Amino acid sequence: DIQMTQSPSSVSASVGDRVTIICRASQGISTWLGWYQQKPGKAPKLLIYGASSLQSGVPSRFSGSGSGTDFTLTISRLQPEDFATYYCQQTKSFPLTFGGGTKVEIK
Amino acid sequence: EVQLVESGGGLVKPGGSLTLSCAASGFSFSNVWMSWVRQAPGMGLEWVGRIKGISAVETTEYAAPVKGRFTISRDDSKNTLYLQINSLKVEDTAVYYCTTVSNSGEFFKYWGQGALVTVSS
């Protein structure tokens, strides 16, 4: 199975800050990577697919990059509605696996 | 508007069975691959399994912890996805989400609101 490791597990930031979340795969997955945002009590929402493609309707302050084993999700200017938990997911092979999550909290 | 509405969750004793349903609307259900993802209380996301659409040859894939106990099926005439869960274990306690699978890869584009399954004696 491909293990997905996210860091940090949590980050405290202020509105307007730039936030970067890292996701590392235990083996190469090309660009078969997605990022999701989840708010408490809600279903996750797809933000990025294919490592860097922005899902329709997602604000352009979200961006993804990387290929192979190392990936990043960047929020360029954090907004109040961005405080949430973020998950990466690999779709290179079964079983599909998620990272452990990164909680973005208000500083 | 795409809508996925899960139902059938509840409290079940260990060893029991349950069937979750996911009613889909707002898209051509029969052509779309579907998945189930679960989330234990306070924990992260775990993929459960996936079923392909009407035009595909191979139909289902499952995660190892549920293989042999969970069965994903679909009734395209009713636009409904199912998850039959047998031999329930305490560790199956979770919110179960049905999702659509993107045609750009196995990404989960649309999600239901989730159905809580609690396994406890």
PDB file of C-alpha atoms in Angstrom:
ATOM      1  CA  ASP A   1       0.000   0.000   0.000  1.00  0.00           C
ATOM      2  CA  ILE A   2       1.111   3.572  -0.665  1.00  0.00           C
ATOM      3  CA  GLN A   3       1.460   5.536   2.567  1.00  0.00           C
ATOM      4  CA  MET A   4       0.685   9.260   2.507  1.00  0.00           C
ATOM      5  CA  THR A   5       2.347  11.442   5.133  1.00  0.00           C
ATOM      6  CA  GLN A   6       1.258  15.027   5.712  1.00  0.00           C
ATOM      7  CA  SER A   7       3.096  17.740   7.575  1.00  0.00           C
ATOM      8  CA  PRO A   8       2.558  19.604   9.705  1.00  0.00           C
ATOM      9  CA  SER A   9      -0.344  17.895  11.483  1.00  0.00           C
ATOM     10  CA  SER A  10      -1.558  21.333  12.524  1.00  0.00           C
ATOM     11  CA  VAL A  11      -0.648  24.919  11.793  1.00  0.00           C
ATOM     12  CA  SER A  12      -1.710  28.173  13.426  1.00  0.00           C
ATOM     13  CA  ALA A  13      -2.025  31.088  11.055  1.00  0.00           C
ATOM     14  CA  SER A  14      -3.646  34.484  10.694  1.00  0.00           C
ATOM     15  CA  VAL A  15      -5.964  35.832   8.040  1.00  0.00           C
ATOM     16  CA  GLY A  16      -3.844  36.963   5.117  1.00  0.00           C
ATOM     17  CA  ASP A  17      -0.990  34.547   5.822  1.00  0.00           C
ATOM     18  CA  ARG A  18       0.480  32.204   3.250  1.00  0.00           C
ATOM     19  CA  VAL A  19       0.121  28.570   4.340  1.00  0.00           C
ATOM     20  CA  THR A  20       1.908  25.578   2.849  1.00  0.00           C
ATOM     21  CA  ILE A  21       1.021  21.965   3.573  1.00  0.00           C
ATOM     22  CA  ILE A  22       3.294  19.106   2.535  1.00  0.00           C
ATOM     23  CA  CYS A  23       2.263  15.621   1.485  1.00  0.00           C
ATOM     24  CA  ARG A  24       4.763  12.854   0.859  1.00  0.00           C
ATOM     25  CA  ALA A  25       4.020   9.500  -0.789  1.00  0.00           C
ATOM     26  CA  SER A  26       5.896   6.345   0.197  1.00  0.00           C
ATOM     27  CA  GLN A  27       6.498   5.631  -3.498  1.00  0.00           C
ATOM     28  CA  GLY A  28       6.183   7.560  -6.725  1.00  0.00           C
ATOM     29  CA  ILE A  29       2.636   8.411  -7.746  1.00  0.00           C
ATOM     30  CA  SER A  30       3.348  10.750 -10.683  1.00  0.00           C
ATOM     31  CA  THR A  31       0.644  13.424 -10.323  1.00  0.00           C
ATOM     32  CA  TRP A  32      -2.105  11.128  -9.095  1.00  0.00           C
ATOM     33  CA  LEU A  33      -2.781  13.299  -6.076  1.00  0.00           C
ATOM     34  CA  GLY A  34      -5.774  15.220  -4.801  1.00  0.00           C
ATOM     35  CA  TRP A  35      -6.364  17.672  -1.979  1.00  0.00           C
ATOM     36  CA  TYR A  36      -9.553  17.984   0.056  1.00  0.00           C
ATOM     37  CA  GLN A  37     -10.832  20.506   2.573  1.00  0.00           C
ATOM     38  CA  GLN A  38     -13.079  19.418   5.428  1.00  0.00           C
ATOM     39  CA  LYS A  39     -14.865  21.647   7.908  1.00  0.00           C
ATOM     40  CA  PRO A  40     -16.262  20.271  11.193  1.00  0.00           C
ATOM     41  CA  GLY A  41     -19.416  18.241  10.726  1.00  0.00           C
ATOM     42  CA  LYS A  42     -19.272  18.541   6.946  1.00  0.00           C
ATOM     43  CA  ALA A  43     -18.272  16.298   4.080  1.00  0.00           C
ATOM     44  CA  PRO A  44     -14.883  16.875   2.475  1.00  0.00           C
ATOM     45  CA  LYS A  45     -14.624  19.055  -0.606  1.00  0.00           C
ATOM     46  CA  LEU A  46     -12.296  18.400  -3.546  1.00  0.00           C
ATOM     47  CA  LEU A  47      -9.936  21.346  -4.067  1.00  0.00           C
ATOM     48  CA  ILE A  48      -7.158  20.067  -6.321  1.00  0.00           C
ATOM     49  CA  TYR A  49      -6.825  17.005  -8.543  1.00  0.00           C
ATOM     50  CA  GLY A  50      -3.968  15.785 -10.654  1.00  0.00           C
ATOM     51  CA  ALA A  51      -1.618  17.470  -8.160  1.00  0.00           C
ATOM     52  CA  SER A  52      -2.147  20.949  -9.603  1.00  0.00           C
ATOM     53  CA  SER A  53      -5.521  21.239 -11.342  1.00  0.00           C
ATOM     54  CA  LEU A  54      -7.962  23.491  -9.533  1.00  0.00           C
ATOM     55  CA  GLN A  55     -11.438  22.018  -9.165  1.00  0.00           C
ATOM     56  CA  SER A  56     -14.144  24.205 -10.681  1.00  0.00           C
ATOM     57  CA  GLY A  57     -15.423  26.818  -8.231  1.00  0.00           C
ATOM     58  CA  VAL A  58     -12.418  26.661  -5.917  1.00  0.00           C
ATOM     59  CA  PRO A  59     -10.795  30.070  -5.273  1.00  0.00           C
ATOM     60  CA  SER A  60      -7.513  30.730  -7.050  1.00  0.00           C
ATOM     61  CA  ARG A  61      -5.721  31.363  -3.737  1.00  0.00           C
ATOM     62  CA  PHE A  62      -5.499  27.564  -3.509  1.00  0.00           C
ATOM     63  CA  SER A  63      -2.754  25.943  -5.559  1.00  0.00           C
ATOM     64  CA  GLY A  64      -1.067  22.567  -5.702  1.00  0.00           C
ATOM     65  CA  SER A  65       2.280  21.433  -6.988  1.00  0.00           C
ATOM     66  CA  GLY A  66       4.599  18.462  -7.073  1.00  0.00           C
ATOM     67  CA  SER A  67       5.041  15.108  -8.717  1.00  0.00           C
ATOM     68  CA  GLY A  68       6.553  11.769  -7.826  1.00  0.00           C
ATOM     69  CA  THR A  69       6.648  11.625  -4.049  1.00  0.00           C
ATOM     70  CA  ASP A  70       6.556  15.237  -2.826  1.00  0.00           C
ATOM     71  CA  PHE A  71       3.576  17.548  -3.062  1.00  0.00           C
ATOM     72  CA  THR A  72       2.433  20.852  -1.628  1.00  0.00           C
ATOM     73  CA  LEU A  73      -0.853  22.646  -1.138  1.00  0.00           C
ATOM     74  CA  THR A  74      -0.506  26.399  -0.800  1.00  0.00           C
ATOM     75  CA  ILE A  75      -3.109  28.880   0.359  1.00  0.00           C
ATOM     76  CA  SER A  76      -1.727  32.208  -0.787  1.00  0.00           C
ATOM     77  CA  ARG A  77      -3.738  34.543   1.461  1.00  0.00           C
ATOM     78  CA  LEU A  78      -5.652  32.756   4.172  1.00  0.00           C
ATOM     79  CA  GLN A  79      -9.299  33.739   4.488  1.00  0.00           C
ATOM     80  CA  PRO A  80     -11.604  33.141   7.496  1.00  0.00           C
ATOM     81  CA  GLU A  81     -13.458  30.411   5.615  1.00  0.00           C
ATOM     82  CA  ASP A  82     -10.209  28.499   5.011  1.00  0.00           C
ATOM     83  CA  PHE A  83      -9.809  27.378   8.608  1.00  0.00           C
ATOM     84  CA  ALA A  84     -10.391  23.648   8.223  1.00  0.00           C
ATOM     85  CA  THR A  85      -8.623  20.314   7.962  1.00  0.00           C
ATOM     86  CA  TYR A  86      -6.904  19.421   4.698  1.00  0.00           C
ATOM     87  CA  TYR A  87      -6.240  15.920   3.385  1.00  0.00           C
ATOM     88  CA  CYS A  88      -4.163  14.657   0.497  1.00  0.00           C
ATOM     89  CA  GLN A  89      -5.112  11.462  -1.355  1.00  0.00           C
ATOM     90  CA  GLN A  90      -3.257   9.282  -3.824  1.00  0.00           C
ATOM     91  CA  THR A  91      -5.093   7.679  -6.709  1.00  0.00           C
ATOM     92  CA  LYS A  92      -2.121   5.909  -8.333  1.00  0.00           C
ATOM     93  CA  SER A  93      -3.092   2.471  -7.088  1.00  0.00           C
ATOM     94  CA  PHE A  94      -5.468   0.548  -4.874  1.00  0.00           C
ATOM     95  CA  PRO A  95      -6.069   0.810  -2.028  1.00  0.00           C
ATOM     96  CA  LEU A  96      -6.653   4.527  -2.423  1.00  0.00           C
ATOM     97  CA  THR A  97      -5.108   6.195   0.602  1.00  0.00           C
ATOM     98  CA  PHE A  98      -5.307   9.529   2.377  1.00  0.00           C
ATOM     99  CA  GLY A  99      -2.829  11.480   4.416  1.00  0.00           C
ATOM    100  CA  GLY A 100      -3.515  11.949   8.113  1.00  0.00           C
ATOM    101  CA  GLY A 101      -4.737  15.511   7.704  1.00  0.00           C
ATOM    102  CA  THR A 102      -3.495  19.000   8.502  1.00  0.00           C
ATOM    103  CA  LYS A 103      -5.618  21.232  10.679  1.00  0.00           C
ATOM    104  CA  VAL A 104      -5.333  24.934   9.884  1.00  0.00           C
ATOM    105  CA  GLU A 105      -6.233  26.875  13.008  1.00  0.00           C
ATOM    106  CA  ILE A 106      -6.626  30.527  13.818  1.00  0.00           C
ATOM    107  CA  LYS A 107      -3.613  32.081  15.493  1.00  0.00           C
TER     108      LYS A 107
ATOM    109  CA  GLU B   1     -27.523  20.272  -8.968  1.00  0.00           C
ATOM    110  CA  VAL B   2     -25.777  17.082  -7.924  1.00  0.00           C
ATOM    111  CA  GLN B   3     -27.206  15.569  -4.741  1.00  0.00           C
ATOM    112  CA  LEU B   4     -26.146  12.466  -2.852  1.00  0.00           C
ATOM    113  CA  VAL B   5     -28.261  11.513   0.149  1.00  0.00           C
ATOM    114  CA  GLU B   6     -27.212   8.622   2.371  1.00  0.00           C
ATOM    115  CA  SER B   7     -29.606   6.736   4.608  1.00  0.00           C
ATOM    116  CA  GLY B   8     -29.727   3.567   6.657  1.00  0.00           C
ATOM    117  CA  GLY B   9     -27.209   4.352   9.372  1.00  0.00           C
ATOM    118  CA  GLY B  10     -27.787   3.516  13.004  1.00  0.00           C
ATOM    119  CA  LEU B  11     -26.708   1.542  16.055  1.00  0.00           C
ATOM    120  CA  VAL B  12     -25.825  -2.098  15.433  1.00  0.00           C
ATOM    121  CA  LYS B  13     -24.403  -4.808  17.656  1.00  0.00           C
ATOM    122  CA  PRO B  14     -21.042  -6.402  16.815  1.00  0.00           C
ATOM    123  CA  GLY B  15     -21.544  -9.185  14.317  1.00  0.00           C
ATOM    124  CA  GLY B  16     -24.661  -7.562  12.934  1.00  0.00           C
ATOM    125  CA  SER B  17     -25.458  -6.332   9.445  1.00  0.00           C
ATOM    126  CA  LEU B  18     -26.621  -3.098   7.886  1.00  0.00           C
ATOM    127  CA  THR B  19     -27.258  -1.717   4.422  1.00  0.00           C
ATOM    128  CA  LEU B  20     -26.580   1.898   3.595  1.00  0.00           C
ATOM    129  CA  SER B  21     -28.254   3.563   0.626  1.00  0.00           C
ATOM    130  CA  CYS B  22     -27.185   6.616  -1.333  1.00  0.00           C
ATOM    131  CA  ALA B  23     -29.835   8.275  -3.494  1.00  0.00           C
ATOM    132  CA  ALA B  24     -28.301  10.222  -6.356  1.00  0.00           C
ATOM    133  CA  SER B  25     -29.768  12.997  -8.452  1.00  0.00           C
ATOM    134  CA  GLY B  26     -28.684  15.787 -10.778  1.00  0.00           C
ATOM    135  CA  PHE B  27     -26.428  13.697 -13.025  1.00  0.00           C
ATOM    136  CA  SER B  28     -26.434  10.613 -15.245  1.00  0.00           C
ATOM    137  CA  PHE B  29     -25.971   8.092 -12.444  1.00  0.00           C
ATOM    138  CA  SER B  30     -25.495   4.939 -14.545  1.00  0.00           C
ATOM    139  CA  ASN B  31     -22.384   6.332 -16.255  1.00  0.00           C
ATOM    140  CA  VAL B  32     -20.627   7.513 -13.098  1.00  0.00           C
ATOM    141  CA  TRP B  33     -18.293   5.450 -10.965  1.00  0.00           C
ATOM    142  CA  MET B  34     -19.111   5.681  -7.255  1.00  0.00           C
ATOM    143  CA  SER B  35     -17.165   5.151  -4.046  1.00  0.00           C
ATOM    144  CA  TRP B  36     -17.709   4.885  -0.309  1.00  0.00           C
ATOM    145  CA  VAL B  37     -15.367   6.661   2.096  1.00  0.00           C
ATOM    146  CA  ARG B  38     -15.624   6.447   5.870  1.00  0.00           C
ATOM    147  CA  GLN B  39     -14.408   8.503   8.787  1.00  0.00           C
ATOM    148  CA  ALA B  40     -14.200   7.177  12.315  1.00  0.00           C
ATOM    149  CA  PRO B  41     -15.038   9.721  15.053  1.00  0.00           C
ATOM    150  CA  GLY B  42     -12.248  12.274  15.360  1.00  0.00           C
ATOM    151  CA  MET B  43     -10.135  10.465  12.785  1.00  0.00           C
ATOM    152  CA  GLY B  44      -9.105  10.879   9.155  1.00  0.00           C
ATOM    153  CA  LEU B  45     -10.598   9.634   5.914  1.00  0.00           C
ATOM    154  CA  GLU B  46     -10.497   6.002   4.832  1.00  0.00           C
ATOM    155  CA  TRP B  47     -11.467   4.728   1.389  1.00  0.00           C
ATOM    156  CA  VAL B  48     -13.828   1.751   1.593  1.00  0.00           C
ATOM    157  CA  GLY B  49     -14.464   0.711  -1.985  1.00  0.00           C
ATOM    158  CA  ARG B  50     -15.529   1.655  -5.487  1.00  0.00           C
ATOM    159  CA  ILE B  51     -17.938   0.438  -8.137  1.00  0.00           C
ATOM    160  CA  LYS B  52     -17.654   1.272 -11.806  1.00  0.00           C
ATOM    161  CA  GLY B  53     -20.440   2.489 -14.056  1.00  0.00           C
ATOM    162  CA  ILE B  54     -22.574   0.586 -16.512  1.00  0.00           C
ATOM    163  CA  SER B  55     -20.066   0.536 -19.368  1.00  0.00           C
ATOM    164  CA  ALA B  56     -17.165  -1.004 -17.414  1.00  0.00           C
ATOM    165  CA  VAL B  57     -16.179  -4.685 -17.341  1.00  0.00           C
ATOM    166  CA  GLU B  58     -14.674  -4.988 -13.869  1.00  0.00           C
ATOM    167  CA  THR B  59     -16.965  -3.653 -11.234  1.00  0.00           C
ATOM    168  CA  THR B  60     -15.682  -3.364  -7.680  1.00  0.00           C
ATOM    169  CA  GLU B  61     -12.583  -2.727  -5.606  1.00  0.00           C
ATOM    170  CA  TYR B  62     -12.386  -2.860  -1.801  1.00  0.00           C
ATOM    171  CA  ALA B  63     -10.031  -1.851   0.959  1.00  0.00           C
ATOM    172  CA  ALA B  64      -8.444  -4.798   2.758  1.00  0.00           C
ATOM    173  CA  PRO B  65     -10.145  -4.216   6.162  1.00  0.00           C
ATOM    174  CA  VAL B  66     -13.598  -4.566   4.593  1.00  0.00           C
ATOM    175  CA  LYS B  67     -13.038  -7.052   1.781  1.00  0.00           C
ATOM    176  CA  GLY B  68     -15.288 -10.059   2.206  1.00  0.00           C
ATOM    177  CA  ARG B  69     -17.556  -8.264   4.688  1.00  0.00           C
ATOM    178  CA  PHE B  70     -18.698  -5.226   2.663  1.00  0.00           C
ATOM    179  CA  THR B  71     -20.466  -5.334  -0.691  1.00  0.00           C
ATOM    180  CA  ILE B  72     -21.001  -2.329  -2.926  1.00  0.00           C
ATOM    181  CA  SER B  73     -23.798  -2.504  -5.452  1.00  0.00           C
ATOM    182  CA  ARG B  74     -25.924  -0.153  -7.482  1.00  0.00           C
ATOM    183  CA  ASP B  75     -29.398  -0.018  -8.962  1.00  0.00           C
ATOM    184  CA  ASP B  76     -29.175   2.288 -11.946  1.00  0.00           C
ATOM    185  CA  SER B  77     -32.959   2.145 -12.436  1.00  0.00           C
ATOM    186  CA  LYS B  78     -33.345   3.744  -9.010  1.00  0.00           C
ATOM    187  CA  ASN B  79     -30.252   5.982  -9.165  1.00  0.00           C
ATOM    188  CA  THR B  80     -29.154   4.405  -5.902  1.00  0.00           C
ATOM    189  CA  LEU B  81     -25.845   3.137  -4.553  1.00  0.00           C
ATOM    190  CA  TYR B  82     -25.697   0.575  -1.740  1.00  0.00           C
ATOM    191  CA  LEU B  83     -23.194  -0.564   0.838  1.00  0.00           C
ATOM    192  CA  GLN B  84     -24.054  -3.849   2.503  1.00  0.00           C
ATOM    193  CA  ILE B  85     -22.060  -4.330   5.666  1.00  0.00           C
ATOM    194  CA  ASN B  86     -21.866  -7.741   7.339  1.00  0.00           C
ATOM    195  CA  SER B  87     -20.034  -9.066  10.411  1.00  0.00           C
ATOM    196  CA  LEU B  88     -19.793  -5.559  11.825  1.00  0.00           C
ATOM    197  CA  LYS B  89     -16.919  -4.776  14.158  1.00  0.00           C
ATOM    198  CA  VAL B  90     -16.560  -1.993  16.711  1.00  0.00           C
ATOM    199  CA  GLU B  91     -13.845  -0.513  14.491  1.00  0.00           C
ATOM    200  CA  ASP B  92     -16.379  -0.088  11.677  1.00  0.00           C
ATOM    201  CA  THR B  93     -17.974   2.734  13.674  1.00  0.00           C
ATOM    202  CA  ALA B  94     -17.768   5.756  11.388  1.00  0.00           C
ATOM    203  CA  VAL B  95     -19.575   8.240   9.213  1.00  0.00           C
ATOM    204  CA  TYR B  96     -19.943   6.665   5.791  1.00  0.00           C
ATOM    205  CA  TYR B  97     -19.926   8.976   2.780  1.00  0.00           C
ATOM    206  CA  CYS B  98     -20.921   8.089  -0.751  1.00  0.00           C
ATOM    207  CA  THR B  99     -19.007   9.957  -3.424  1.00  0.00           C
ATOM    208  CA  THR B 100     -18.847  10.295  -7.168  1.00  0.00           C
ATOM    209  CA  VAL B 101     -15.552   9.360  -8.815  1.00  0.00           C
ATOM    210  CA  SER B 102     -14.080  11.921 -11.171  1.00  0.00           C
ATOM    211  CA  ASN B 103     -13.354  10.903 -14.771  1.00  0.00           C
ATOM    212  CA  SER B 104      -9.937  12.580 -14.295  1.00  0.00           C
ATOM    213  CA  GLY B 105      -8.822   9.795 -11.970  1.00  0.00           C
ATOM    214  CA  GLU B 106     -10.122   8.234  -8.787  1.00  0.00           C
ATOM    215  CA  PHE B 107     -10.777  11.605  -7.178  1.00  0.00           C
ATOM    216  CA  PHE B 108     -13.947  12.164  -5.170  1.00  0.00           C
ATOM    217  CA  LYS B 109     -15.769  15.069  -6.747  1.00  0.00           C
ATOM    218  CA  TYR B 110     -19.176  15.103  -5.049  1.00  0.00           C
ATOM    219  CA  TRP B 111     -19.976  13.868  -1.545  1.00  0.00           C
ATOM    220  CA  GLY B 112     -23.123  13.067   0.381  1.00  0.00           C
ATOM    221  CA  GLN B 113     -23.736  14.372   3.881  1.00  0.00           C
ATOM    222  CA  GLY B 114     -22.754  11.056   5.439  1.00  0.00           C
ATOM    223  CA  ALA B 115     -24.498   8.330   7.445  1.00  0.00           C
ATOM    224  CA  LEU B 116     -23.329   7.421  10.938  1.00  0.00           C
ATOM    225  CA  VAL B 117     -22.910   3.746  11.733  1.00  0.00           C
ATOM    226  CA  THR B 118     -22.259   2.933  15.383  1.00  0.00           C
ATOM    227  CA  VAL B 119     -21.239  -0.590  16.314  1.00  0.00           C
ATOM    228  CA  SER B 120     -21.610  -1.240  20.004  1.00  0.00           C
ATOM    229  CA  SER B 121     -22.977  -3.878  22.330  1.00  0.00           C
TER     230      SER B 121
END
